[in-house]
Coordinates of C-alpha atoms in Angstrom, one line a residue:
Chain A
X29 CA 3.2 80.9 55.4
X30 CA 0.0 81.0 53.4
X31 CA 0.8 80.6 49.5
X32 CA -2.2 81.7 47.0
X33 CA -2.5 80.6 43.5
X34 CA -4.6 82.1 40.9
X35 CA -5.7 81.6 37.2
X36 CA -3.7 79.1 35.3
X37 CA -0.9 79.0 37.8
X38 CA -4.0 77.9 40.1
X39 CA -5.4 75.3 38.0
X40 CA -2.0 73.8 37.0
X41 CA -1.2 73.0 40.9
X42 CA -4.6 72.3 41.6
X43 CA -5.8 74.0 44.5
X44 CA -6.0 77.8 45.6
X45 CA -4.1 77.9 48.7
X46 CA -1.5 76.0 51.3
X47 CA 0.4 76.3 53.7
X48 CA 4.3 75.6 53.4
X49 CA 7.4 75.9 55.7
X50 CA 10.1 76.7 53.1
X51 CA 13.6 75.7 54.4
X52 CA 15.6 79.0 56.0
X53 CA 17.9 79.3 52.4
X54 CA 14.5 80.1 50.5
X55 CA 15.1 83.7 50.9
X56 CA 13.4 85.5 47.9
X57 CA 10.5 85.1 45.6
X58 CA 12.6 83.4 43.0
X59 CA 13.6 81.0 45.6
X60 CA 9.9 80.2 46.6
X61 CA 9.0 79.6 43.2
X62 CA 12.1 77.4 42.5
X63 CA 11.3 75.2 45.7
X64 CA 7.6 75.4 45.1
X65 CA 8.4 74.0 41.0
X66 CA 9.9 70.9 42.7
X67 CA 7.0 69.9 44.9
X68 CA 5.4 67.8 41.9
X69 CA 4.3 67.7 38.4
X70 CA 1.5 70.6 38.5
X71 CA 4.0 72.5 40.3
X72 CA 6.9 72.2 37.7
X73 CA 4.1 72.8 35.1
X74 CA 2.7 76.0 36.8
X75 CA 6.5 77.4 37.1
X76 CA 7.7 76.1 33.7
X77 CA 8.6 79.4 32.5
X78 CA 9.2 81.5 35.8
X79 CA 9.6 84.8 34.3
X80 CA 6.0 85.0 33.2
X81 CA 4.6 84.1 36.8
X82 CA 4.1 87.2 38.8
X83 CA 3.8 87.4 42.6
X84 CA 2.4 89.5 45.6
X85 CA 3.8 89.6 49.3
X86 CA 0.9 90.3 51.7
X87 CA -0.8 91.9 48.5
X88 CA 1.5 94.1 47.0
X89 CA 3.1 93.5 43.9
X90 CA 6.8 91.9 44.2
X91 CA 9.7 91.2 42.2
X92 CA 11.5 88.0 41.8
X93 CA 14.1 89.1 43.8
X94 CA 12.1 90.4 47.0
X95 CA 13.0 88.9 50.5
X96 CA 10.4 87.0 52.1
X97 CA 11.3 87.1 55.2
X98 CA 8.1 88.0 57.6
X99 CA 5.5 87.9 54.8
X100 CA 2.4 86.2 55.9
X101 CA 0.6 85.3 52.4
X102 CA 2.5 85.2 49.4
X103 CA 0.7 84.8 45.8
X104 CA 1.9 83.5 42.1
X105 CA 0.1 84.3 39.4
X106 CA -0.1 85.0 35.7
X107 CA 0.3 88.7 34.3
X108 CA -3.0 90.5 35.0
X109 CA -5.9 90.7 32.6
X110 CA -8.0 92.9 34.0
X111 CA -10.0 96.2 32.9
Chain B
X23 CA -16.4 111.4 47.3
X24 CA -14.0 108.7 46.3
X25 CA -15.0 105.0 45.8
X26 CA -13.6 101.6 44.8
X27 CA -15.9 98.4 44.5
X28 CA -14.9 95.1 43.6
X29 CA -18.4 93.1 43.2
X30 CA -20.3 90.7 41.2
X31 CA -23.2 92.5 39.9
X32 CA -23.5 94.9 37.4
X33 CA -23.5 98.6 37.7
X34 CA -24.8 101.5 36.1
X35 CA -22.1 103.6 34.8
X36 CA -24.8 106.7 34.2
X37 CA -26.0 106.7 37.8
X38 CA -22.5 106.5 39.1
X39 CA -21.0 109.3 37.2
X40 CA -24.2 111.8 37.6
X41 CA -23.5 110.9 41.8
X42 CA -19.8 112.5 41.4
X43 CA -21.3 115.6 40.6
X44 CA -24.7 115.6 42.2
X45 CA -25.1 118.9 44.2
X46 CA -21.7 120.3 43.8
X47 CA -21.0 123.3 41.6
X48 CA -16.9 123.0 41.5
X49 CA -17.3 120.3 39.4
X50 CA -16.6 121.1 35.6
X51 CA -15.5 117.8 34.3
X52 CA -17.0 114.2 34.5
X53 CA -14.9 111.6 32.5
X54 CA -16.6 108.1 32.4
X55 CA -14.6 105.0 31.0
X56 CA -17.1 101.9 30.9
X57 CA -15.4 98.5 29.9
X58 CA -17.6 95.9 28.4
X59 CA -17.2 92.6 27.0
X60 CA -16.9 92.3 23.6
X61 CA -17.8 88.9 21.1
X62 CA -15.8 89.4 17.9
X63 CA -16.9 87.4 15.2
X64 CA -15.4 84.4 13.7
X65 CA -12.3 84.3 16.5
X66 CA -10.7 80.7 16.9
X67 CA -12.7 78.5 18.8
X68 CA -15.9 80.2 17.7
X69 CA -18.2 82.7 19.3
X70 CA -17.2 83.9 22.3
X71 CA -20.3 82.8 25.2
X72 CA -18.6 84.6 28.0
X73 CA -15.9 85.9 30.3
X74 CA -15.1 84.7 33.8
X75 CA -13.3 87.1 35.8
X76 CA -10.8 85.5 38.8
X77 CA -9.4 87.9 41.0
X78 CA -7.6 88.1 44.3
X79 CA -9.6 89.2 47.1
X80 CA -8.3 91.9 49.2
X81 CA -5.4 92.5 47.0
X82 CA -7.4 93.7 44.2
X83 CA -9.2 96.9 46.2
X84 CA -6.0 97.6 47.8
X85 CA -3.8 97.7 44.6
X86 CA -6.6 100.1 43.0
X87 CA -6.9 102.2 46.0
X88 CA -3.1 102.9 45.5
X89 CA -3.2 104.0 42.1
X90 CA -6.3 105.9 43.1
X91 CA -4.2 107.8 45.7
X92 CA -1.3 108.3 43.0
X93 CA -3.9 109.6 40.7
X94 CA -5.1 112.1 43.2
X95 CA -1.5 113.0 44.1
X96 CA -1.0 114.1 40.6
X97 CA -4.0 115.9 39.3
X98 CA -6.7 117.8 41.5
X99 CA -9.3 115.4 41.6
X100 CA -13.5 116.5 42.9
X101 CA -14.0 112.5 43.2
X102 CA -13.6 109.2 41.8
X103 CA -15.7 106.2 41.4
X104 CA -13.9 102.6 40.3
X105 CA -15.9 99.4 39.9
X106 CA -14.5 96.2 38.5
X107 CA -17.0 93.1 38.3
X108 CA -15.9 89.5 38.8
X109 CA -17.7 86.4 38.0
X110 CA -19.1 85.2 34.9
X111 CA -19.8 87.9 32.2
X112 CA -21.3 87.7 28.9
X113 CA -20.8 89.7 25.7
X114 CA -22.5 93.5 26.0
X115 CA -21.8 93.5 29.7
X116 CA -20.3 95.5 31.4
X117 CA -17.0 94.8 32.9
X118 CA -15.0 97.9 34.5
X119 CA -16.0 101.3 35.5
X120 CA -13.5 104.7 35.7
X121 CA -15.5 107.7 36.5
X122 CA -13.5 110.9 37.4
X123 CA -14.3 114.3 38.7
X124 CA -12.3 117.7 38.2
X125 CA -12.9 121.5 37.9
X126 CA -11.2 121.0 34.7
X127 CA -11.3 118.5 31.2
X128 CA -7.9 117.8 31.0
X129 CA -7.4 116.5 34.8
X130 CA -10.2 114.0 34.8
X131 CA -9.4 112.9 31.4
X132 CA -5.9 112.3 32.2
X133 CA -6.4 110.8 35.6
X134 CA -9.1 108.1 34.0
X135 CA -6.7 107.1 31.3
X136 CA -4.0 106.8 33.9
X137 CA -6.2 104.7 36.2
X138 CA -7.5 102.3 33.3
X139 CA -4.1 101.8 32.2
X140 CA -2.9 100.8 35.8
X141 CA -5.9 98.6 36.1
X142 CA -5.4 96.6 32.8
X143 CA -1.8 96.1 33.9
X144 CA -1.6 95.7 37.8
X145 CA -5.1 95.1 39.5
X146 CA -5.2 91.5 40.1
X147 CA -7.7 90.0 37.7
X148 CA -7.5 87.2 35.2
X149 CA -10.1 86.7 32.4
X150 CA -10.5 83.2 31.1
X151 CA -12.8 82.6 27.8
X152 CA -15.4 80.2 27.3
X153 CA -15.9 80.0 23.5
X154 CA -18.6 78.1 21.5
X155 CA -16.3 75.3 20.4
X156 CA -12.7 74.3 22.0
X157 CA -11.5 74.3 25.6
X158 CA -11.6 77.3 27.7
X159 CA -8.3 79.8 27.5
X160 CA -7.1 82.2 29.5
X161 CA -6.5 85.5 27.9
X162 CA -2.9 86.4 27.9
X163 CA -1.5 89.7 28.8
X164 CA -0.9 92.4 25.7
X165 CA 2.5 94.2 25.6
X166 CA 0.3 97.2 24.1
X167 CA -1.4 97.4 27.6
X168 CA 2.2 97.2 29.5
X169 CA 3.4 99.9 27.1
X170 CA 0.2 102.3 28.0
X171 CA 0.7 101.7 31.7
X172 CA 4.7 102.6 30.9
X173 CA 4.1 106.1 29.5
X174 CA 3.0 107.4 32.7
X175 CA 6.3 106.6 34.3
X176 CA 7.9 109.5 32.8
X177 CA 7.8 112.6 35.8
X178 CA 8.2 115.0 33.3
X179 CA 4.7 115.9 31.8
X180 CA 1.1 114.8 33.5
X181 CA 0.2 114.0 30.1
X182 CA 1.7 111.1 28.3
Chain C
X26 CA -24.9 105.4 15.4
X27 CA -23.2 109.1 15.4
X28 CA -25.4 112.1 16.7
X29 CA -25.2 115.6 16.8
X30 CA -27.5 117.9 18.8
X31 CA -27.7 121.5 20.0
X32 CA -30.4 122.1 22.2
X33 CA -31.5 124.4 24.6
X34 CA -33.0 121.3 26.8
X35 CA -30.6 119.3 29.5
X36 CA -29.3 115.7 28.7
X37 CA -29.1 112.6 30.4
X38 CA -25.6 111.6 29.7
X39 CA -25.9 108.1 31.2
X40 CA -28.8 107.2 29.0
X41 CA -26.7 108.7 25.9
X42 CA -23.5 106.5 26.7
X43 CA -25.9 103.4 27.6
X44 CA -27.5 103.9 24.2
X45 CA -24.2 103.7 22.2
X46 CA -23.2 100.3 23.7
X47 CA -27.2 98.9 23.8
X48 CA -27.6 95.6 21.8
X49 CA -24.1 95.6 20.3
X50 CA -21.6 93.4 20.9
X51 CA -18.5 95.1 19.2
X52 CA -18.1 97.8 21.8
X53 CA -15.6 97.2 24.0
X54 CA -15.0 101.1 25.4
X55 CA -17.6 104.0 26.1
X56 CA -15.7 107.3 26.9
X57 CA -17.9 109.8 28.3
X58 CA -17.3 113.8 28.8
X59 CA -19.8 115.8 30.8
X60 CA -18.6 119.5 30.9
X61 CA -20.6 121.1 33.6
X62 CA -21.2 124.9 34.6
X63 CA -18.9 125.5 37.8
X64 CA -19.3 128.2 40.2
X65 CA -15.8 128.9 41.6
X66 CA -15.8 131.0 45.1
X67 CA -14.9 134.3 45.6
X68 CA -14.3 135.4 42.1
X69 CA -14.3 139.1 40.7
X70 CA -17.9 140.1 40.5
X71 CA -19.2 137.8 43.1
X72 CA -20.7 134.3 43.1
X73 CA -21.7 132.7 39.2
X74 CA -25.4 132.9 39.0
X75 CA -25.5 131.6 35.4
X76 CA -23.7 131.4 32.1
X77 CA -25.6 132.4 28.7
X78 CA -24.4 130.5 25.8
X79 CA -25.0 132.4 22.7
X80 CA -24.3 130.0 19.1
X81 CA -24.1 130.2 15.6
X82 CA -27.4 128.0 14.5
X83 CA -26.7 126.0 11.6
X84 CA -23.0 126.4 11.7
X85 CA -22.8 125.2 15.2
X86 CA -24.4 121.3 13.8
X87 CA -22.1 121.8 10.9
X88 CA -18.6 122.5 12.6
X89 CA -19.1 120.0 15.0
X90 CA -20.4 117.2 12.3
X91 CA -17.1 118.0 10.3
X92 CA -15.0 117.2 13.5
X93 CA -16.7 114.0 13.9
X94 CA -16.1 113.2 10.6
X95 CA -12.6 113.6 11.1
X96 CA -12.7 111.6 14.1
X97 CA -14.2 108.8 12.6
X98 CA -11.5 109.0 9.8
X99 CA -8.8 108.8 12.4
X100 CA -10.0 106.4 14.7
X101 CA -12.6 103.3 14.5
X102 CA -15.5 104.4 16.2
X103 CA -18.4 102.3 16.5
X104 CA -20.6 105.4 17.8
X105 CA -20.4 109.1 18.9
X106 CA -23.0 111.3 20.4
X107 CA -22.4 115.2 20.9
X108 CA -24.8 117.2 22.6
X109 CA -23.8 120.7 23.2
X110 CA -26.7 123.1 25.0
X111 CA -27.5 126.8 24.4
X112 CA -29.0 129.5 26.5
X113 CA -29.0 129.9 30.4
X114 CA -27.5 127.4 32.2
X115 CA -27.1 127.4 35.7
X116 CA -23.7 126.1 38.6
X117 CA -24.0 122.5 38.4
X118 CA -26.2 122.3 35.4
X119 CA -24.8 120.3 32.3
X120 CA -23.2 122.2 29.1
X121 CA -21.9 119.7 26.9
X122 CA -21.7 116.0 26.2
X123 CA -18.9 113.6 23.9
X124 CA -19.6 110.1 24.3
X125 CA -17.5 108.0 21.9
X126 CA -17.7 104.0 21.6
X127 CA -15.3 101.8 20.0
X128 CA -14.0 98.2 20.1
X129 CA -10.7 99.3 22.0
X130 CA -10.1 102.1 24.8
X131 CA -7.2 103.9 23.2
X132 CA -9.3 105.0 20.2
X133 CA -12.3 105.7 22.4
X134 CA -10.5 108.2 24.8
X135 CA -8.4 109.6 22.0
X136 CA -11.5 110.7 19.8
X137 CA -13.2 112.4 23.2
X138 CA -10.2 114.3 23.8
X139 CA -10.2 115.4 20.5
X140 CA -13.7 116.1 19.7
X141 CA -13.8 118.2 23.2
X142 CA -10.5 120.2 22.1
X143 CA -12.2 120.9 19.3
X144 CA -15.3 121.8 20.4
X145 CA -13.9 124.6 23.0
X146 CA -11.9 126.1 20.0
X147 CA -14.0 126.3 17.1
X148 CA -17.2 125.3 17.9
X149 CA -19.5 129.0 17.3
X150 CA -20.5 129.3 21.1
X151 CA -19.9 132.0 23.2
X152 CA -20.3 132.1 27.0
X153 CA -21.3 135.1 28.8
X154 CA -20.8 135.3 32.5
X155 CA -24.2 136.6 34.9
X156 CA -22.8 137.6 38.3
X157 CA -24.1 139.0 41.5
X158 CA -22.2 142.1 41.3
X159 CA -21.1 143.6 38.2
X160 CA -22.0 144.0 34.7
X161 CA -22.3 140.9 32.3
X162 CA -19.1 139.8 31.0
X163 CA -18.1 137.7 28.0
X164 CA -15.8 134.9 28.9
X165 CA -12.4 135.2 27.0
X166 CA -11.1 132.5 25.0
X167 CA -8.0 130.7 26.5
X168 CA -4.8 130.1 25.1
X169 CA -4.6 126.7 26.7
X170 CA -7.7 125.4 25.2
X171 CA -6.1 126.5 21.7
X172 CA -2.9 124.8 22.7
X173 CA -4.9 121.6 23.4
X174 CA -6.6 121.6 19.9
X175 CA -3.4 122.2 18.2
X176 CA -1.9 119.3 19.5
X177 CA -3.7 117.3 17.3
X178 CA -2.6 118.7 14.5
X179 CA 0.9 116.9 13.9
X180 CA 0.0 114.0 12.0
X181 CA 2.6 111.5 13.4
X182 CA 0.8 110.1 15.9
X183 CA -2.9 109.2 16.8
X184 CA -2.6 110.3 20.2
X185 CA -1.2 113.9 21.7
Chain D
X27 CA -24.4 139.7 1.2
X28 CA -25.9 138.8 4.9
X29 CA -23.2 139.9 7.5
X30 CA -24.2 138.1 10.9
X31 CA -22.5 139.2 14.1
X32 CA -22.2 137.0 17.6
X33 CA -21.4 138.0 21.1
X34 CA -19.8 140.9 21.6
X35 CA -19.4 141.6 18.3
X36 CA -23.0 142.0 18.1
X37 CA -23.4 143.4 21.0
X38 CA -21.1 146.4 20.0
X39 CA -22.8 146.6 16.6
X40 CA -26.2 146.8 18.0
X41 CA -27.6 144.0 15.3
X42 CA -27.7 140.7 14.8
X43 CA -27.7 140.7 11.3
X44 CA -27.7 142.9 8.0
X45 CA -27.4 143.2 4.2
X46 CA -24.9 145.0 2.6
X47 CA -23.4 145.6 -0.7
X48 CA -19.9 146.5 -0.5
X49 CA -17.6 148.5 -2.9
X50 CA -15.8 146.0 -5.6
X51 CA -12.6 146.6 -4.0
X52 CA -13.7 145.0 -0.7
X53 CA -12.4 141.4 -1.8
X54 CA -11.3 139.7 1.2
X55 CA -12.6 138.9 4.7
X56 CA -10.0 142.0 6.3
X57 CA -11.5 144.4 3.5
X58 CA -15.0 143.7 4.7
X59 CA -14.1 144.1 8.6
X60 CA -12.2 147.4 7.6
X61 CA -15.0 148.7 5.9
X62 CA -17.3 147.9 8.1
X63 CA -15.3 149.7 11.2
X64 CA -16.1 152.7 9.0
X65 CA -19.8 152.8 9.3
X66 CA -20.1 153.9 12.8
X67 CA -19.1 154.1 16.1
X68 CA -20.8 150.9 17.7
X69 CA -18.6 149.1 14.4
X70 CA -15.5 150.7 15.0
X71 CA -15.6 149.5 18.6
X72 CA -16.4 145.9 17.5
X73 CA -13.7 146.0 14.9
X74 CA -10.8 148.1 16.9
X75 CA -8.8 145.1 17.1
X76 CA -9.4 143.2 14.2
X77 CA -7.3 140.6 14.9
X78 CA -9.3 139.4 17.7
X79 CA -12.3 139.0 15.8
X80 CA -13.1 135.8 13.7
X81 CA -14.8 135.1 10.5
X82 CA -16.9 132.1 8.9
X83 CA -18.1 132.4 5.4
X84 CA -21.3 130.7 4.5
X85 CA -20.8 128.6 7.8
X86 CA -17.2 128.0 7.7
X87 CA -14.4 129.4 9.4
X88 CA -12.3 131.9 7.3
X89 CA -9.0 133.3 7.6
X90 CA -8.8 137.1 7.1
X91 CA -6.8 137.0 3.6
X92 CA -9.8 134.7 2.3
X93 CA -11.9 136.2 -0.8
X94 CA -15.5 137.1 -0.2
X95 CA -16.7 136.8 -3.8
X96 CA -19.8 134.9 -4.0
X97 CA -20.4 134.6 -0.2
X98 CA -24.4 134.7 0.6
X99 CA -23.3 134.8 4.3
X100 CA -20.7 136.2 6.0
X101 CA -20.4 136.2 10.1
X102 CA -18.3 137.8 12.4
X103 CA -17.7 136.9 16.1
X104 CA -15.2 137.1 19.3
X105 CA -13.0 133.7 20.0
X106 CA -15.2 130.7 20.7
X107 CA -15.7 129.7 24.1
X108 CA -18.2 127.0 24.0
X109 CA -17.3 123.4 25.4

């Protein structure tokens, strides 16, 4: 499963993308964020307030309780500030 | 003609708007919104030198296309053009363009506002400020923008 | 820069909009509305050949200036340009242009809609249709336009 | 006092403008319209439904009960259809 990071989530984690294989009990977007947060200092910093980190599954906005089974690409990023 | 473009280059707002009505006699109203990079005086960290817009390639186009499809389902549009720039943008430069064309003005205005409100809150773009003094800083999302987007959720009326 | 022009000649909507932001860094939003002459197919009297716009010289400028002053009192505008043509105008041609510039998009959108709604109902212009068949006919005022203008009368909110 | 006519009011009356001196009991816009309506067939036609004819006193919209004393220029016209 490919994970992508944007804006300050990317900066804190220190990379744009990576391939991960989370354990089977990581079922939702929120589970995945919590699992990633344990992978190191940068990850912990990025997910220190999980409510402000948004996610997309296969390029579509996803809520924290969205299941990740079958996803090819999951992205984490701050609230959008385009326009 | 319905077009979504994500690009680094500047755009010509007037030419894009003119193109939507050219050679047609069914367009009575063209509404164009151009969003520009401002530099307000005397902010914290000194004068703004530039914004850098990061985006999620692929998703940015798809997300805007989804909102454009919603706008077309909601209002009778003859055409629309949405352009969002990314990369480094200095004060006075264009950032975003939304143009809508319709037979009547109410539809063109409502669709343009709808598209801009959703662009602000759901298109995957992030702005980082570069100022004379102090570190680069990511702009925080505004609650007012979420409110502006949410006013379109009520299904009772076509105008907020 | 605030400009009102009543003229027979065509205008360049894009150039007018660009002029409002040029050389400034306090403009974050430019909203432009262009109203064009439509020719809907198969209407009574056959295809529309042209509209002829009659106006009340002097009062037209003054009435639009009054509404522009109201818009400036109501929203923080950095500039606005309003152009209304008169004379004979054929399908596909420009009739009216309203451009508003502001720091923020909500003010620019609201002021442009306010100005258009009032132009429709209170600027002294009258349209006469020239069709393939049948006599020339004056267009009747629409109740919907009166409603659109009246939504601005409530003082409770800056958006209708 | 100068009276101006526009659009179909002008066409029905057959002229763009004229100078008139209404009697002193013609005090309001509505009085003036009623007085003008008696001046001939075209005038009667123009003012046949006085509620749809709008007026301006010295280039400012005026209601039917607006006093005309002191006015230099009064205009009559149909509801506006610009924009």
